[in-house]
Amino acid sequence: MALKSVDKTLVLMFTDTMESPLGQLKISSDGTSITGILFTHKDRREDPQETTSTGILKSFNAQQQPNAGMPNGLNAEQQPNGGLPKSLNAEQQVKADISKDLTGDRQEKPDIPQCLKDCKTQLQEYFSGQRQQFDLPLAPAGTPFQQKVWQQLLQIHFGHTITYAEIARRLGDPKTIRAAGTANGKNPIAIVIPCHRVIGMNGDLVGYAGGLPNKKWLLDHEMTVYRGISQLTIF
């Protein structure tokens, strides 16, 4: 499973949520690929002001969604261009035909992307012990170095762990261990890009953006499934 390059010109983003043994997960998509999976209550990267209900996020319709996606409590009147990215104004948005909602010609919401539906299904299979490998298009936003680290994470097999030092060695420079650890912590697609499978030299869990209890649960779950034993206890 390879990572796709990120198209920063995209405007519409889609989100959905699902319940899991670890609590609610928030899944994001650019319409064709998965861009994020976060633990909504545990993940330090999660902005509580950005958490929305199941459905479409940030369609940038100033009339229909006056407060949608506005940072720092700003409403559509206070936000320049009604909340549109600085590089796009409403006229350019219509010309690009990215969202006809701005013209009032169409009121219905875009369909939930198939990749987002597939992600929820595969996560449910993972948590039930029926899936050990994901098959999803991924497009996490990050620096070239972060992308290299995340690609290495995808090579860690289900039920196995490696150390941060090993990640740095695989990148070709053992001195990058600290930078590799930082990039590991910046992984925006939890579980599917398995940053939880990276541990300290002495076997300590060390850290996890989704919380150490969640990291422990994921590793225990995978080891139990890998060994063919039904998991009886959720930590």
Short mmCIF file of N, CA and C in Angstrom, two decimals, residues 99-231:
data_model
loop_
_atom_site.label_atom_id
_atom_site.label_comp_id
_atom_site.label_asym_id
_atom_site.label_seq_id
_atom_site.Cartn_x
_atom_site.Cartn_y
_atom_site.Cartn_z
N SER A 99 -17.70 23.28 -6.21
CA SER A 99 -18.91 23.17 -5.40
C SER A 99 -19.96 24.10 -5.96
N LYS A 100 -20.98 23.56 -6.64
CA LYS A 100 -22.03 24.37 -7.22
C LYS A 100 -22.97 24.92 -6.16
N ASP A 101 -22.76 24.51 -4.91
CA ASP A 101 -23.61 25.04 -3.85
C ASP A 101 -23.51 26.55 -3.77
N LEU A 102 -22.34 27.11 -4.09
CA LEU A 102 -22.13 28.54 -3.96
C LEU A 102 -23.05 29.33 -4.89
N THR A 103 -23.47 28.75 -5.99
CA THR A 103 -24.32 29.44 -6.95
C THR A 103 -25.79 29.30 -6.63
N GLY A 104 -26.11 28.38 -5.75
CA GLY A 104 -27.50 28.13 -5.44
C GLY A 104 -28.18 27.23 -6.44
N ASP A 105 -27.42 26.72 -7.43
CA ASP A 105 -28.01 25.86 -8.46
C ASP A 105 -28.29 24.47 -7.95
N ARG A 106 -27.56 24.05 -6.93
CA ARG A 106 -27.74 22.70 -6.46
C ARG A 106 -27.63 22.70 -4.95
N GLN A 107 -28.58 22.09 -4.29
CA GLN A 107 -28.63 22.13 -2.84
C GLN A 107 -28.20 20.83 -2.19
N GLU A 108 -28.21 19.71 -2.94
CA GLU A 108 -27.90 18.44 -2.32
C GLU A 108 -26.41 18.34 -1.99
N LYS A 109 -26.07 17.58 -0.97
CA LYS A 109 -24.69 17.39 -0.56
C LYS A 109 -24.02 16.32 -1.42
N PRO A 110 -22.71 16.43 -1.62
CA PRO A 110 -22.00 15.39 -2.37
C PRO A 110 -22.10 14.05 -1.64
N ASP A 111 -22.01 12.98 -2.40
CA ASP A 111 -22.04 11.65 -1.81
C ASP A 111 -20.77 11.40 -1.00
N ILE A 112 -20.89 10.58 0.04
CA ILE A 112 -19.72 10.16 0.80
C ILE A 112 -18.82 9.34 -0.12
N PRO A 113 -17.53 9.64 -0.20
CA PRO A 113 -16.63 8.91 -1.10
C PRO A 113 -16.58 7.42 -0.78
N GLN A 114 -16.42 6.61 -1.81
CA GLN A 114 -16.35 5.17 -1.63
C GLN A 114 -15.17 4.79 -0.76
N CYS A 115 -14.04 5.49 -0.90
CA CYS A 115 -12.87 5.14 -0.09
C CYS A 115 -13.13 5.33 1.39
N LEU A 116 -13.97 6.30 1.74
CA LEU A 116 -14.30 6.52 3.14
C LEU A 116 -15.19 5.39 3.66
N LYS A 117 -16.13 4.96 2.83
CA LYS A 117 -16.98 3.83 3.21
C LYS A 117 -16.14 2.56 3.37
N ASP A 118 -15.21 2.35 2.42
CA ASP A 118 -14.34 1.17 2.49
C ASP A 118 -13.47 1.20 3.74
N CYS A 119 -13.01 2.40 4.11
CA CYS A 119 -12.17 2.53 5.30
C CYS A 119 -12.92 2.11 6.55
N LYS A 120 -14.15 2.54 6.68
CA LYS A 120 -14.95 2.16 7.85
C LYS A 120 -15.16 0.65 7.89
N THR A 121 -15.45 0.06 6.74
CA THR A 121 -15.66 -1.39 6.67
C THR A 121 -14.40 -2.14 7.07
N GLN A 122 -13.26 -1.72 6.54
CA GLN A 122 -12.00 -2.41 6.82
C GLN A 122 -11.57 -2.22 8.27
N LEU A 123 -11.84 -1.06 8.84
CA LEU A 123 -11.53 -0.86 10.26
C LEU A 123 -12.40 -1.76 11.13
N GLN A 124 -13.66 -1.90 10.78
CA GLN A 124 -14.54 -2.81 11.53
C GLN A 124 -14.02 -4.24 11.45
N GLU A 125 -13.55 -4.63 10.27
CA GLU A 125 -12.98 -5.97 10.11
C GLU A 125 -11.70 -6.12 10.93
N TYR A 126 -10.91 -5.08 10.96
CA TYR A 126 -9.67 -5.10 11.75
C TYR A 126 -9.99 -5.29 13.24
N PHE A 127 -10.91 -4.52 13.75
CA PHE A 127 -11.23 -4.60 15.17
C PHE A 127 -11.88 -5.93 15.54
N SER A 128 -12.55 -6.56 14.59
CA SER A 128 -13.18 -7.85 14.86
C SER A 128 -12.22 -9.02 14.65
N GLY A 129 -10.99 -8.71 14.25
CA GLY A 129 -9.99 -9.75 14.07
C GLY A 129 -10.05 -10.44 12.72
N GLN A 130 -10.81 -9.88 11.77
CA GLN A 130 -10.98 -10.50 10.47
C GLN A 130 -10.04 -9.91 9.40
N ARG A 131 -9.31 -8.86 9.73
CA ARG A 131 -8.42 -8.22 8.75
C ARG A 131 -7.08 -7.90 9.40
N GLN A 132 -6.01 -8.26 8.71
CA GLN A 132 -4.67 -7.96 9.19
C GLN A 132 -3.94 -6.96 8.30
N GLN A 133 -4.47 -6.68 7.12
CA GLN A 133 -3.84 -5.76 6.20
C GLN A 133 -4.91 -4.90 5.53
N PHE A 134 -4.63 -3.60 5.44
CA PHE A 134 -5.58 -2.68 4.83
C PHE A 134 -5.28 -2.51 3.35
N ASP A 135 -6.33 -2.26 2.58
CA ASP A 135 -6.20 -2.03 1.15
C ASP A 135 -6.97 -0.77 0.81
N LEU A 136 -6.32 0.38 1.04
CA LEU A 136 -6.98 1.67 0.89
C LEU A 136 -6.04 2.66 0.19
N PRO A 137 -6.58 3.60 -0.58
CA PRO A 137 -5.76 4.69 -1.12
C PRO A 137 -5.48 5.70 -0.01
N LEU A 138 -4.22 6.02 0.20
CA LEU A 138 -3.83 6.91 1.29
C LEU A 138 -3.13 8.15 0.75
N ALA A 139 -3.44 9.31 1.32
CA ALA A 139 -2.80 10.56 0.91
C ALA A 139 -2.59 11.46 2.12
N PRO A 140 -1.70 11.04 3.04
CA PRO A 140 -1.42 11.89 4.21
C PRO A 140 -0.59 13.09 3.81
N ALA A 141 -0.89 14.25 4.36
CA ALA A 141 -0.13 15.46 4.08
C ALA A 141 1.08 15.53 5.00
N GLY A 142 2.26 15.70 4.42
CA GLY A 142 3.47 15.78 5.24
C GLY A 142 4.68 16.14 4.39
N THR A 143 5.78 16.38 5.07
CA THR A 143 7.03 16.71 4.38
C THR A 143 7.58 15.47 3.69
N PRO A 144 8.53 15.65 2.76
CA PRO A 144 9.14 14.49 2.12
C PRO A 144 9.74 13.51 3.12
N PHE A 145 10.38 14.02 4.17
CA PHE A 145 10.96 13.12 5.17
C PHE A 145 9.87 12.37 5.91
N GLN A 146 8.80 13.05 6.29
CA GLN A 146 7.70 12.38 6.97
C GLN A 146 7.09 11.30 6.09
N GLN A 147 6.96 11.58 4.80
CA GLN A 147 6.42 10.59 3.88
C GLN A 147 7.30 9.33 3.85
N LYS A 148 8.60 9.52 3.89
CA LYS A 148 9.52 8.37 3.90
C LYS A 148 9.32 7.54 5.16
N VAL A 149 9.18 8.22 6.29
CA VAL A 149 8.97 7.51 7.55
C VAL A 149 7.65 6.74 7.50
N TRP A 150 6.59 7.39 7.05
CA TRP A 150 5.28 6.75 7.02
C TRP A 150 5.27 5.56 6.06
N GLN A 151 6.04 5.67 4.98
CA GLN A 151 6.13 4.55 4.05
C GLN A 151 6.82 3.37 4.72
N GLN A 152 7.81 3.64 5.58
CA GLN A 152 8.47 2.58 6.33
C GLN A 152 7.50 1.93 7.33
N LEU A 153 6.62 2.73 7.90
CA LEU A 153 5.65 2.19 8.85
C LEU A 153 4.74 1.17 8.18
N LEU A 154 4.43 1.40 6.92
CA LEU A 154 3.55 0.49 6.19
C LEU A 154 4.20 -0.87 5.95
N GLN A 155 5.51 -0.95 6.15
CA GLN A 155 6.22 -2.21 5.94
C GLN A 155 6.23 -3.09 7.20
N ILE A 156 5.76 -2.55 8.33
CA ILE A 156 5.76 -3.31 9.58
C ILE A 156 4.55 -4.25 9.57
N HIS A 157 4.78 -5.52 9.67
CA HIS A 157 3.70 -6.50 9.55
C HIS A 157 2.81 -6.52 10.80
N PHE A 158 1.60 -6.90 10.59
CA PHE A 158 0.61 -7.09 11.65
C PHE A 158 1.17 -8.06 12.69
N GLY A 159 1.03 -7.68 13.97
CA GLY A 159 1.50 -8.54 15.05
C GLY A 159 2.97 -8.42 15.35
N HIS A 160 3.67 -7.47 14.69
CA HIS A 160 5.09 -7.27 14.90
C HIS A 160 5.36 -5.83 15.33
N THR A 161 6.50 -5.60 15.93
CA THR A 161 6.93 -4.26 16.31
C THR A 161 8.38 -4.06 15.92
N ILE A 162 8.77 -2.80 15.74
CA ILE A 162 10.18 -2.46 15.55
C ILE A 162 10.48 -1.23 16.39
N THR A 163 11.73 -0.88 16.51
CA THR A 163 12.13 0.27 17.32
C THR A 163 12.30 1.52 16.46
N TYR A 164 12.34 2.66 17.14
CA TYR A 164 12.61 3.91 16.44
C TYR A 164 13.99 3.88 15.81
N ALA A 165 14.94 3.25 16.48
CA ALA A 165 16.29 3.14 15.93
C ALA A 165 16.29 2.33 14.64
N GLU A 166 15.45 1.31 14.57
CA GLU A 166 15.37 0.50 13.36
C GLU A 166 14.76 1.30 12.22
N ILE A 167 13.78 2.14 12.52
CA ILE A 167 13.20 3.01 11.49
C ILE A 167 14.30 3.90 10.91
N ALA A 168 15.10 4.50 11.78
CA ALA A 168 16.18 5.38 11.32
C ALA A 168 17.19 4.60 10.49
N ARG A 169 17.51 3.38 10.91
CA ARG A 169 18.46 2.56 10.15
C ARG A 169 17.93 2.25 8.76
N ARG A 170 16.64 1.94 8.68
CA ARG A 170 16.03 1.63 7.39
C ARG A 170 16.00 2.86 6.48
N LEU A 171 15.99 4.03 7.08
CA LEU A 171 16.02 5.26 6.29
C LEU A 171 17.43 5.57 5.79
N GLY A 172 18.42 4.82 6.31
CA GLY A 172 19.79 4.99 5.84
C GLY A 172 20.66 5.86 6.69
N ASP A 173 20.15 6.35 7.82
CA ASP A 173 20.96 7.22 8.69
C ASP A 173 20.50 7.04 10.13
N PRO A 174 21.24 6.27 10.93
CA PRO A 174 20.86 6.06 12.33
C PRO A 174 20.75 7.34 13.14
N LYS A 175 21.38 8.41 12.67
CA LYS A 175 21.35 9.68 13.40
C LYS A 175 20.00 10.37 13.30
N THR A 176 19.14 9.89 12.42
CA THR A 176 17.83 10.52 12.25
C THR A 176 16.79 9.95 13.21
N ILE A 177 17.23 9.23 14.21
CA ILE A 177 16.29 8.56 15.11
C ILE A 177 15.31 9.55 15.75
N ARG A 178 15.80 10.72 16.17
CA ARG A 178 14.91 11.68 16.81
C ARG A 178 13.91 12.25 15.79
N ALA A 179 14.41 12.58 14.61
CA ALA A 179 13.52 13.10 13.57
C ALA A 179 12.51 12.05 13.13
N ALA A 180 12.96 10.79 13.09
CA ALA A 180 12.05 9.70 12.72
C ALA A 180 10.96 9.54 13.76
N GLY A 181 11.34 9.68 15.03
CA GLY A 181 10.34 9.59 16.09
C GLY A 181 9.32 10.71 16.02
N THR A 182 9.80 11.91 15.70
CA THR A 182 8.88 13.04 15.55
C THR A 182 7.93 12.82 14.38
N ALA A 183 8.45 12.35 13.26
CA ALA A 183 7.60 12.08 12.10
C ALA A 183 6.60 10.98 12.41
N ASN A 184 7.02 9.98 13.17
CA ASN A 184 6.12 8.90 13.58
C ASN A 184 4.94 9.47 14.36
N GLY A 185 5.24 10.43 15.24
CA GLY A 185 4.18 11.04 16.04
C GLY A 185 3.27 11.97 15.27
N LYS A 186 3.72 12.39 14.09
CA LYS A 186 2.91 13.28 13.25
C LYS A 186 2.03 12.52 12.26
N ASN A 187 2.11 11.20 12.28
CA ASN A 187 1.31 10.39 11.36
C ASN A 187 -0.17 10.74 11.49
N PRO A 188 -0.80 11.21 10.41
CA PRO A 188 -2.21 11.62 10.50
C PRO A 188 -3.21 10.50 10.29
N ILE A 189 -2.74 9.32 9.87
CA ILE A 189 -3.67 8.22 9.57
C ILE A 189 -3.39 7.07 10.54
N ALA A 190 -3.96 7.18 11.73
CA ALA A 190 -3.71 6.18 12.77
C ALA A 190 -4.23 4.81 12.34
N ILE A 191 -3.64 3.78 12.90
CA ILE A 191 -4.02 2.38 12.73
C ILE A 191 -3.66 1.87 11.34
N VAL A 192 -4.18 2.50 10.29
CA VAL A 192 -3.90 2.04 8.92
C VAL A 192 -2.42 2.24 8.59
N ILE A 193 -1.87 3.41 8.89
CA ILE A 193 -0.42 3.59 8.87
C ILE A 193 0.02 3.31 10.31
N PRO A 194 0.57 2.13 10.58
CA PRO A 194 0.67 1.61 11.96
C PRO A 194 1.83 2.18 12.77
N CYS A 195 1.74 3.44 13.11
CA CYS A 195 2.77 4.04 13.97
C CYS A 195 2.75 3.44 15.37
N HIS A 196 1.66 2.76 15.74
CA HIS A 196 1.58 2.13 17.05
C HIS A 196 2.52 0.93 17.17
N ARG A 197 3.05 0.46 16.05
CA ARG A 197 3.94 -0.71 16.07
C ARG A 197 5.41 -0.34 16.29
N VAL A 198 5.67 0.93 16.55
CA VAL A 198 7.04 1.37 16.82
C VAL A 198 7.18 1.59 18.33
N ILE A 199 8.19 0.95 18.92
CA ILE A 199 8.39 0.99 20.37
C ILE A 199 9.83 1.38 20.69
N GLY A 200 10.10 1.55 21.98
CA GLY A 200 11.44 1.92 22.41
C GLY A 200 12.40 0.74 22.41
N MET A 201 13.68 1.04 22.59
CA MET A 201 14.73 0.02 22.54
C MET A 201 14.51 -1.08 23.57
N ASN A 202 14.04 -0.71 24.77
CA ASN A 202 13.86 -1.68 25.85
C ASN A 202 12.45 -2.27 25.89
N GLY A 203 11.69 -2.03 24.83
CA GLY A 203 10.33 -2.56 24.77
C GLY A 203 9.26 -1.66 25.33
N ASP A 204 9.65 -0.49 25.84
CA ASP A 204 8.66 0.44 26.36
C ASP A 204 7.80 0.98 25.23
N LEU A 205 6.55 1.29 25.55
CA LEU A 205 5.65 1.85 24.54
C LEU A 205 6.08 3.24 24.12
N VAL A 206 6.72 3.98 25.00
CA VAL A 206 7.28 5.31 24.77
C VAL A 206 6.20 6.37 24.62
N GLY A 207 5.51 6.43 23.49
CA GLY A 207 4.50 7.45 23.28
C GLY A 207 3.58 7.09 22.14
N TYR A 208 2.43 7.79 22.11
CA TYR A 208 1.47 7.56 21.03
C TYR A 208 0.50 8.73 21.04
N ALA A 209 0.30 9.36 19.86
CA ALA A 209 -0.58 10.52 19.79
C ALA A 209 -2.00 10.19 20.23
N GLY A 210 -2.42 8.93 20.02
CA GLY A 210 -3.76 8.52 20.42
C GLY A 210 -3.87 8.10 21.86
N GLY A 211 -2.76 8.17 22.61
CA GLY A 211 -2.75 7.77 24.01
C GLY A 211 -2.14 6.40 24.20
N LEU A 212 -1.31 6.24 25.23
CA LEU A 212 -0.64 4.96 25.47
C LEU A 212 -1.61 3.80 25.72
N PRO A 213 -2.74 4.01 26.43
CA PRO A 213 -3.68 2.89 26.58
C PRO A 213 -4.19 2.37 25.24
N ASN A 214 -4.42 3.28 24.30
CA ASN A 214 -4.86 2.84 22.97
C ASN A 214 -3.75 2.09 22.24
N LYS A 215 -2.52 2.56 22.39
CA LYS A 215 -1.39 1.87 21.76
C LYS A 215 -1.25 0.46 22.32
N LYS A 216 -1.37 0.34 23.62
CA LYS A 216 -1.28 -0.98 24.25
C LYS A 216 -2.40 -1.89 23.77
N TRP A 217 -3.61 -1.34 23.66
CA TRP A 217 -4.74 -2.16 23.20
C TRP A 217 -4.49 -2.65 21.78
N LEU A 218 -4.03 -1.78 20.91
CA LEU A 218 -3.80 -2.16 19.51
C LEU A 218 -2.75 -3.25 19.40
N LEU A 219 -1.65 -3.11 20.14
CA LEU A 219 -0.59 -4.11 20.09
C LEU A 219 -1.06 -5.44 20.67
N ASP A 220 -1.79 -5.39 21.78
CA ASP A 220 -2.32 -6.62 22.38
C ASP A 220 -3.33 -7.29 21.45
N HIS A 221 -4.17 -6.48 20.84
CA HIS A 221 -5.18 -7.00 19.90
C HIS A 221 -4.50 -7.71 18.73
N GLU A 222 -3.50 -7.06 18.16
CA GLU A 222 -2.83 -7.65 17.00
C GLU A 222 -2.07 -8.92 17.37
N MET A 223 -1.43 -8.90 18.52
CA MET A 223 -0.69 -10.09 18.93
C MET A 223 -1.65 -11.25 19.21
N THR A 224 -2.79 -10.94 19.80
CA THR A 224 -3.77 -11.98 20.09
C THR A 224 -4.32 -12.58 18.80
N VAL A 225 -4.69 -11.72 17.86
CA VAL A 225 -5.21 -12.20 16.58
C VAL A 225 -4.13 -12.97 15.83
N TYR A 226 -2.91 -12.44 15.88
CA TYR A 226 -1.78 -13.07 15.17
C TYR A 226 -1.54 -14.48 15.70
N ARG A 227 -1.73 -14.64 16.98
CA ARG A 227 -1.54 -15.95 17.59
C ARG A 227 -2.77 -16.83 17.46
N GLY A 228 -3.83 -16.28 16.92
CA GLY A 228 -5.04 -17.07 16.71
C GLY A 228 -5.87 -17.26 17.96
N ILE A 229 -5.72 -16.35 18.91
CA ILE A 229 -6.47 -16.46 20.17
C ILE A 229 -7.49 -15.32 20.24
N SER A 230 -8.73 -15.65 20.61
CA SER A 230 -9.77 -14.64 20.73
C SER A 230 -9.47 -13.73 21.90
N GLN A 231 -9.55 -12.42 21.65
CA GLN A 231 -9.31 -11.47 22.71
C GLN A 231 -10.54 -11.36 23.62
#
